[in-house]
Coordinates of C-alpha atoms and ligand atoms in Angstrom, one line a residue:
M306 CA 18.2 81.1 -153.3
S307 CA 21.9 80.0 -153.6
D308 CA 23.8 81.6 -157.1
N309 CA 25.8 78.9 -158.4
R310 CA 26.1 80.7 -161.7
P311 CA 30.0 81.9 -162.7
A312 CA 30.8 85.2 -161.8
L313 CA 32.8 87.1 -164.5
G314 CA 34.6 89.9 -163.9
V315 CA 34.6 92.7 -166.0
G316 CA 37.5 95.7 -167.0
M317 CA 36.3 98.7 -168.6
V318 CA 38.8 101.1 -170.6
G319 CA 37.8 104.3 -171.0
Y320 CA 34.6 106.6 -168.9
A321 CA 33.6 109.2 -171.1
F322 CA 30.3 109.1 -172.6
M323 CA 30.7 105.0 -174.2
G324 CA 31.9 104.4 -170.6
R325 CA 29.3 106.0 -168.4
V326 CA 26.6 104.2 -170.9
H327 CA 28.3 101.0 -171.0
S328 CA 28.7 101.1 -166.9
Q329 CA 24.8 102.1 -166.9
A330 CA 24.4 99.3 -168.7
W331 CA 26.5 96.7 -166.7
R332 CA 24.6 97.7 -163.3
S333 CA 21.3 97.2 -164.6
V334 CA 21.4 93.9 -166.9
G335 CA 21.5 92.0 -164.3
A336 CA 18.2 93.3 -162.8
F337 CA 16.0 92.8 -165.7
F338 CA 17.4 89.9 -167.6
D339 CA 17.9 86.0 -166.5
L340 CA 21.4 85.5 -167.0
P341 CA 23.3 82.6 -167.4
V342 CA 26.7 84.4 -165.6
V343 CA 26.8 87.1 -163.3
P344 CA 28.5 90.2 -164.4
V345 CA 31.1 92.0 -161.9
M346 CA 32.2 95.3 -162.3
A347 CA 35.2 94.8 -161.2
V348 CA 38.2 97.4 -162.8
L349 CA 38.0 100.7 -164.7
S350 CA 41.2 101.9 -166.1
G351 CA 42.0 105.3 -167.4
R352 CA 44.9 107.3 -167.6
S353 CA 44.4 110.3 -165.4
K354 CA 45.2 108.8 -161.3
D355 CA 42.5 111.7 -160.1
R356 CA 39.9 111.4 -162.9
T357 CA 39.4 107.8 -163.1
A358 CA 39.4 107.1 -159.3
A359 CA 36.0 109.3 -159.8
A360 CA 34.7 107.9 -161.8
A361 CA 35.1 104.3 -160.8
A362 CA 33.2 105.8 -157.7
N363 CA 31.0 107.9 -159.5
L364 CA 30.0 104.4 -162.2
G365 CA 30.0 101.8 -159.7
W366 CA 33.9 100.4 -160.5
A367 CA 35.3 98.3 -157.7
A368 CA 38.8 99.1 -158.7
V369 CA 41.2 101.0 -160.7
E370 CA 43.8 101.0 -163.1
N371 CA 45.9 103.3 -164.7
D372 CA 47.4 101.2 -168.0
W373 CA 44.8 99.2 -170.1
K374 CA 47.9 96.6 -170.0
D375 CA 47.3 96.1 -166.2
L376 CA 43.6 95.9 -166.2
I377 CA 43.8 92.8 -168.9
S378 CA 46.5 90.8 -166.8
R379 CA 44.0 91.3 -163.8
D380 CA 43.4 87.8 -162.5
D381 CA 39.6 89.2 -161.8
V382 CA 39.0 90.1 -165.2
D383 CA 37.3 87.6 -167.9
I384 CA 35.7 90.5 -169.8
V385 CA 37.6 93.5 -171.3
D386 CA 35.1 96.4 -172.3
I387 CA 36.7 98.9 -174.9
C388 CA 35.4 102.4 -174.7
T389 CA 38.0 104.3 -176.0
P390 CA 38.6 106.4 -179.5
G391 CA 39.6 104.4 -182.3
D392 CA 43.2 104.3 -182.4
S393 CA 43.3 101.8 -179.4
H394 CA 40.7 99.6 -180.1
A395 CA 42.8 96.7 -182.3
E396 CA 45.9 96.9 -179.4
I397 CA 43.7 96.5 -176.6
A398 CA 41.4 93.9 -178.2
I399 CA 44.1 91.8 -179.9
A400 CA 46.1 91.8 -176.5
A401 CA 43.0 90.9 -174.4
L402 CA 41.8 88.0 -176.6
D403 CA 45.2 86.6 -176.9
A404 CA 45.3 86.6 -172.9
G405 CA 41.9 85.1 -173.3
K406 CA 39.5 88.0 -172.2
H407 CA 36.2 87.9 -173.8
V408 CA 36.1 91.4 -175.8
L409 CA 33.3 93.7 -176.5
C410 CA 34.5 96.8 -178.2
E411 CA 33.1 100.0 -179.6
K412 CA 31.8 101.1 -182.8
P413 CA 33.4 101.4 -185.5
L414 CA 35.6 98.7 -184.7
A415 CA 38.8 100.0 -185.9
N416 CA 40.7 103.0 -187.9
T417 CA 41.7 101.4 -190.9
V418 CA 40.9 98.0 -192.6
D419 CA 44.3 96.7 -191.9
E420 CA 43.1 96.6 -188.3
A421 CA 40.0 95.2 -188.7
E422 CA 41.5 92.4 -190.3
A423 CA 44.2 92.1 -187.7
M424 CA 40.9 92.2 -184.9
V425 CA 39.4 89.6 -186.9
A426 CA 42.1 87.4 -187.0
A427 CA 42.8 87.6 -183.2
A428 CA 38.8 86.9 -182.8
E429 CA 38.7 83.8 -184.6
R430 CA 41.8 82.6 -183.1
A431 CA 40.2 83.5 -179.6
A432 CA 36.9 81.6 -180.5
Q433 CA 38.8 78.4 -180.8
R434 CA 39.4 78.5 -177.4
G435 CA 35.8 79.4 -176.6
V436 CA 36.7 83.5 -175.9
R437 CA 33.9 85.6 -177.2
S438 CA 34.3 88.9 -179.0
M439 CA 31.5 91.4 -180.2
V440 CA 31.3 94.7 -181.8
A441 CA 29.3 97.3 -180.1
F442 CA 26.6 98.2 -182.8
N443 CA 23.9 99.1 -180.2
Y444 CA 21.1 100.2 -182.6
R445 CA 20.6 96.5 -183.4
R446 CA 19.0 96.3 -179.8
V447 CA 16.3 98.7 -180.6
P448 CA 13.5 97.1 -180.1
A449 CA 11.9 98.7 -183.5
I450 CA 15.1 97.8 -185.4
A451 CA 15.0 94.6 -184.0
L452 CA 11.2 94.1 -185.4
A453 CA 12.0 96.2 -188.7
R454 CA 14.5 93.2 -189.2
R455 CA 12.6 90.7 -188.3
F456 CA 9.4 91.8 -190.8
V457 CA 12.3 91.8 -193.9
A458 CA 13.3 88.6 -192.7
D459 CA 9.4 87.0 -192.4
G460 CA 9.3 88.6 -196.4
R461 CA 6.6 90.9 -195.3
L462 CA 8.6 93.9 -197.3
G463 CA 8.6 91.4 -200.4
E464 CA 11.6 91.8 -203.2
L465 CA 13.5 95.0 -201.4
R466 CA 13.9 97.8 -203.6
H467 CA 15.1 100.7 -201.7
V468 CA 17.4 101.8 -198.3
R469 CA 17.5 105.1 -197.4
A470 CA 19.6 105.6 -194.0
Q471 CA 20.7 109.2 -192.4
Y472 CA 22.2 109.7 -189.1
L473 CA 21.9 113.6 -188.7
Q474 CA 23.6 115.5 -185.8
D475 CA 25.0 119.6 -185.1
W476 CA 27.1 119.4 -182.4
I477 CA 29.6 121.0 -184.3
V478 CA 27.9 123.5 -186.2
D479 CA 29.2 126.5 -183.9
P480 CA 32.7 127.3 -185.8
E481 CA 33.7 128.1 -182.1
F482 CA 33.3 124.2 -180.9
P483 CA 36.7 122.9 -180.3
L484 CA 39.0 120.6 -181.8
V485 CA 37.9 117.4 -179.9
W486 CA 39.6 113.9 -180.9
R487 CA 36.8 113.0 -183.0
L488 CA 37.8 116.0 -185.6
Q489 CA 41.3 114.8 -185.2
K490 CA 42.2 111.5 -187.9
D491 CA 45.0 110.3 -186.0
K492 CA 42.2 109.3 -183.3
A493 CA 39.0 108.9 -184.7
G494 CA 40.4 107.5 -188.0
S495 CA 37.4 109.6 -189.9
G496 CA 34.2 111.7 -188.5
A497 CA 31.2 111.6 -189.1
L498 CA 31.6 109.2 -191.6
G499 CA 33.1 106.2 -189.1
D500 CA 31.4 107.9 -185.7
I501 CA 27.8 107.9 -187.0
G502 CA 28.3 106.3 -190.6
S503 CA 29.5 103.0 -189.8
H504 CA 25.9 103.4 -187.7
I505 CA 23.9 103.1 -190.4
V506 CA 25.8 100.9 -192.5
D507 CA 25.7 98.7 -189.9
T508 CA 21.7 99.1 -189.2
A509 CA 21.1 98.9 -193.4
Q510 CA 23.0 95.5 -193.5
F511 CA 21.2 94.0 -190.4
V512 CA 17.9 95.0 -191.3
T513 CA 18.3 93.7 -194.5
G514 CA 20.3 90.8 -194.0
Q515 CA 22.1 92.0 -197.3
K516 CA 26.1 93.8 -197.4
L517 CA 26.9 96.4 -199.8
T518 CA 28.2 95.6 -203.4
G519 CA 29.9 99.2 -203.8
V520 CA 29.3 102.7 -203.5
S521 CA 30.1 106.0 -204.6
A522 CA 30.6 108.9 -202.8
L523 CA 31.1 112.7 -201.5
T524 CA 32.6 113.7 -198.5
E525 CA 33.1 117.6 -196.8
T526 CA 34.6 119.3 -194.1
F527 CA 32.6 122.5 -193.8
I528 CA 34.6 124.2 -191.0
S529 CA 38.7 123.4 -191.1
D530 CA 39.8 125.2 -188.5
R531 CA 38.9 125.3 -184.7
P532 CA 39.9 126.5 -181.5
L533 CA 42.1 123.6 -179.7
A534 CA 40.2 121.8 -177.1
D535 CA 42.7 123.1 -174.6
Q536 CA 43.7 126.6 -175.2
S537 CA 46.1 126.7 -172.7
A538 CA 48.2 124.0 -175.2
G539 CA 48.1 126.5 -177.6
L540 CA 49.5 129.3 -175.2
A541 CA 51.7 126.6 -173.6
A542 CA 53.0 126.1 -177.1
G543 CA 54.3 129.5 -177.8
A544 CA 51.2 131.0 -179.6
A545 CA 51.3 134.6 -179.7
D546 CA 47.9 134.9 -179.8
D547 CA 44.5 133.5 -180.3
A548 CA 44.9 132.8 -184.0
E549 CA 47.6 130.4 -183.7
S550 CA 45.5 128.4 -180.6
T551 CA 43.7 126.7 -183.3
G552 CA 44.0 123.1 -185.1
T553 CA 43.0 121.8 -188.2
V554 CA 40.3 119.4 -188.6
T555 CA 41.3 116.0 -190.5
V556 CA 38.4 114.2 -191.0
D557 CA 35.2 114.6 -192.5
D558 CA 32.1 116.8 -191.3
A559 CA 29.7 114.5 -193.6
A560 CA 29.7 112.0 -195.9
V561 CA 26.7 111.3 -198.8
F562 CA 26.8 108.4 -200.4
I563 CA 24.9 105.8 -202.8
G564 CA 25.1 102.1 -202.9
R565 CA 23.7 98.8 -204.2
L566 CA 22.7 95.7 -201.9
S567 CA 23.7 92.3 -202.6
G568 CA 20.3 91.7 -202.8
G569 CA 20.0 94.7 -205.6
A570 CA 18.1 97.1 -203.8
L571 CA 19.7 100.9 -203.8
A572 CA 20.7 102.7 -201.1
S573 CA 21.6 106.0 -199.9
F574 CA 23.3 107.4 -196.8
E575 CA 24.1 110.4 -195.6
A576 CA 26.2 110.8 -192.1
T577 CA 26.5 114.5 -191.2
R578 CA 26.9 116.8 -188.2
F579 CA 25.4 119.7 -189.5
A580 CA 22.4 119.4 -189.5
T581 CA 21.1 122.0 -187.5
G582 CA 18.5 121.2 -185.5
R583 CA 18.5 117.4 -185.7
K584 CA 20.1 116.2 -182.5
N585 CA 20.5 112.0 -182.9
A586 CA 18.4 111.6 -185.7
M587 CA 19.2 108.0 -187.1
R588 CA 16.7 107.0 -189.7
I589 CA 16.4 104.4 -191.7
E590 CA 13.3 103.4 -194.4
V591 CA 13.5 100.2 -196.3
N592 CA 11.2 100.3 -199.6
G593 CA 9.9 97.0 -201.4
S594 CA 7.2 95.2 -203.2
H595 CA 4.8 94.3 -200.7
G596 CA 5.4 97.3 -198.0
S597 CA 7.9 99.5 -196.4
L598 CA 8.8 100.3 -193.0
Y599 CA 10.3 103.7 -191.8
F600 CA 12.2 104.2 -188.3
D601 CA 13.9 107.7 -186.6
F602 CA 15.7 107.1 -183.3
E603 CA 14.4 111.1 -182.1
S604 CA 11.0 108.7 -181.7
M605 CA 13.0 105.1 -181.2
N606 CA 10.0 103.3 -179.4
E607 CA 8.2 103.9 -182.9
L608 CA 8.4 101.4 -186.1
W609 CA 6.4 102.8 -189.2
F610 CA 5.0 99.9 -191.2
H611 CA 3.2 100.1 -194.8
D612 CA 1.5 96.7 -196.0
H613 CA 1.3 97.2 -199.6
T614 CA -0.6 94.1 -200.3
L615 CA -3.8 95.7 -198.2
P616 CA -6.8 97.3 -200.3
A617 CA -5.4 100.4 -201.1
E618 CA -8.2 102.1 -199.3
E619 CA -7.0 100.6 -196.1
A620 CA -3.2 101.2 -196.6
G621 CA -0.4 103.6 -195.7
F622 CA 2.1 104.0 -193.0
R623 CA 0.4 102.8 -190.1
R624 CA 2.7 103.4 -185.9
I625 CA 3.3 100.6 -184.2
L626 CA 4.6 101.4 -181.0
V627 CA 7.3 98.7 -179.9
T628 CA 6.5 98.3 -176.6
E629 CA 4.6 95.1 -176.6
A630 CA 6.1 91.7 -173.9
G631 CA 6.3 90.2 -177.9
H632 CA 8.3 92.6 -179.3
P633 CA 12.2 92.1 -178.7
Y634 CA 13.3 92.7 -175.5
A635 CA 10.4 95.2 -174.6
G636 CA 8.9 92.8 -172.3
A637 CA 11.8 92.3 -170.0
W638 CA 11.3 96.4 -168.8
W639 CA 7.8 98.3 -168.6
P640 CA 4.2 97.7 -169.2
P641 CA 3.4 98.5 -172.5
G642 CA 3.3 102.3 -173.9
H643 CA 6.0 103.0 -171.1
G644 CA 9.1 103.5 -173.9
L645 CA 12.6 102.6 -173.7
G646 CA 15.6 105.0 -174.0
Y647 CA 19.0 105.6 -175.9
E648 CA 20.5 103.7 -172.8
H649 CA 18.2 100.4 -173.0
T650 CA 19.5 99.6 -175.9
F651 CA 23.4 98.9 -174.3
S652 CA 21.5 97.1 -171.8
H653 CA 20.6 94.9 -174.0
E654 CA 23.6 94.5 -175.8
V655 CA 25.4 93.4 -172.7
K656 CA 22.5 90.8 -172.1
D657 CA 23.2 89.1 -175.3
F658 CA 27.0 89.5 -175.0
L659 CA 26.9 87.7 -171.5
E660 CA 24.1 84.9 -172.8
A661 CA 26.7 84.0 -176.0
I662 CA 29.6 83.7 -173.5
G663 CA 27.6 81.9 -170.7
T664 CA 26.0 79.0 -173.7
G665 CA 29.8 79.0 -175.7
T666 CA 28.0 81.0 -178.7
D667 CA 29.6 83.6 -180.7
P668 CA 28.0 86.9 -180.3
V669 CA 26.9 88.9 -183.0
P670 CA 27.7 91.5 -184.4
S671 CA 31.3 89.7 -184.4
F672 CA 34.4 91.5 -185.5
A673 CA 33.4 90.0 -189.0
D674 CA 30.6 92.1 -189.3
G675 CA 32.2 95.3 -187.9
L676 CA 35.6 94.8 -190.5
A677 CA 32.4 94.5 -193.1
V678 CA 31.3 97.9 -191.9
Q679 CA 35.5 99.2 -192.5
R680 CA 35.3 98.0 -195.8
V681 CA 32.7 100.3 -196.4
L682 CA 33.7 103.2 -195.2
A683 CA 37.5 102.5 -196.5
A684 CA 35.2 102.5 -200.1
V685 CA 33.3 105.4 -199.2
E686 CA 36.6 107.4 -198.2
A687 CA 38.1 106.1 -202.0
S688 CA 35.4 106.9 -203.9
A689 CA 35.3 110.8 -202.4
A690 CA 38.7 111.1 -202.6
N691 CA 38.5 109.8 -206.7
E692 CA 35.7 111.4 -208.4
S693 CA 36.0 110.3 -211.6
R694 CA 32.2 109.2 -211.3
W695 CA 31.7 112.9 -210.7
T696 CA 29.4 114.6 -213.5
P697 CA 30.0 118.0 -213.5
I698 CA 27.1 120.3 -214.3
S699 CA 28.4 123.3 -216.6
Ligands
SOE1162 C1 28.4 110.7 -181.8 O1 28.3 112.2 -181.0 C2 28.0 109.9 -181.2 O2 28.3 109.8 -179.8 C3 28.6 108.6 -181.5 O3 29.8 108.3 -180.7 C4 27.6 107.1 -180.8 O4 28.0 106.1 -181.4 C5 26.5 107.2 -181.0 O5 25.4 106.1 -180.8 C6 25.4 108.7 -180.6 O6 26.7 109.9 -181.1

């Protein structure tokens, strides 16, 4: 069968955790979804010649560049997928959009509101020319989260009263865990707040269809000094002994904040890397006048629903196994009950991105959605820095 669909070359920048899972998505998406275009894994860019070449061979990329600017200038690149730390998102995305390349950018959109605003302006310029952009809040593409949004939009919960969202990890509880880029403000922009707090802010706004109108927050850095990620860096810098081969953590380890949603519901959020024993527990519960929903990513194929319109004798939270053909995305994969994983959410993400490009529509979440999250992150940091509303208890 002749395939007359247009082929779009993808160029990916970065090949660490996000690069690996995005590569899995680009490799698999065409085998499970009918797409209007064919993605071609054309080139991978990374600064290290050897490590980038090895990653390209391992992850399935046809060519290598060692400067993202060279990747963007290639004629065989139509889509730029940004999988780098947040300090380079704005520079790469704006250059790629201005060069007429569609852009998928990992979250959070940027490290500052100013950067995010510049990215939105570039995205709006590019959209005038049919060039599309999307920010990678992949949890919107968990079938259970997409189903939760459908339930709320269909009025199954009635008037929303409460949203409580958590993102609980524990990978840096050990004081000996080194000072990686996620713990450095100049690279990451913020700590747990931007890395995982951005996910629960976007997810809460996505599921409820409402926006946060204000927050009050606390942040904390529990361990402020850590071994340098590269011990030789300390010694090379003249560290006389271990005591000097440590560095200062410049971001939050945890953020807790409350907020009010535009529809009047009260919301509470907790993003922490110190929830000892919790590995990737992204959770959301929504309480409404007619019912409630609960989701925990560590059981990502399940959505718990309480229908308060039922007689009390029949009501209560019941488990929906979100693996039926009629559930969002689920039908493309396996028969009911077989379940999906973290990586499938990225396949769903690139599928929706490619469909938008192929049908000439703007993908969601847009860079403007990413900016909305960035504004919440900035408000949380401003509130945490100014404890004027904090009432001490003697
Ligand atoms: C943090 O450890 C992290 O990798 C986030 O950066 C991702 O966005 C999240 O999906 C998993 O956890």
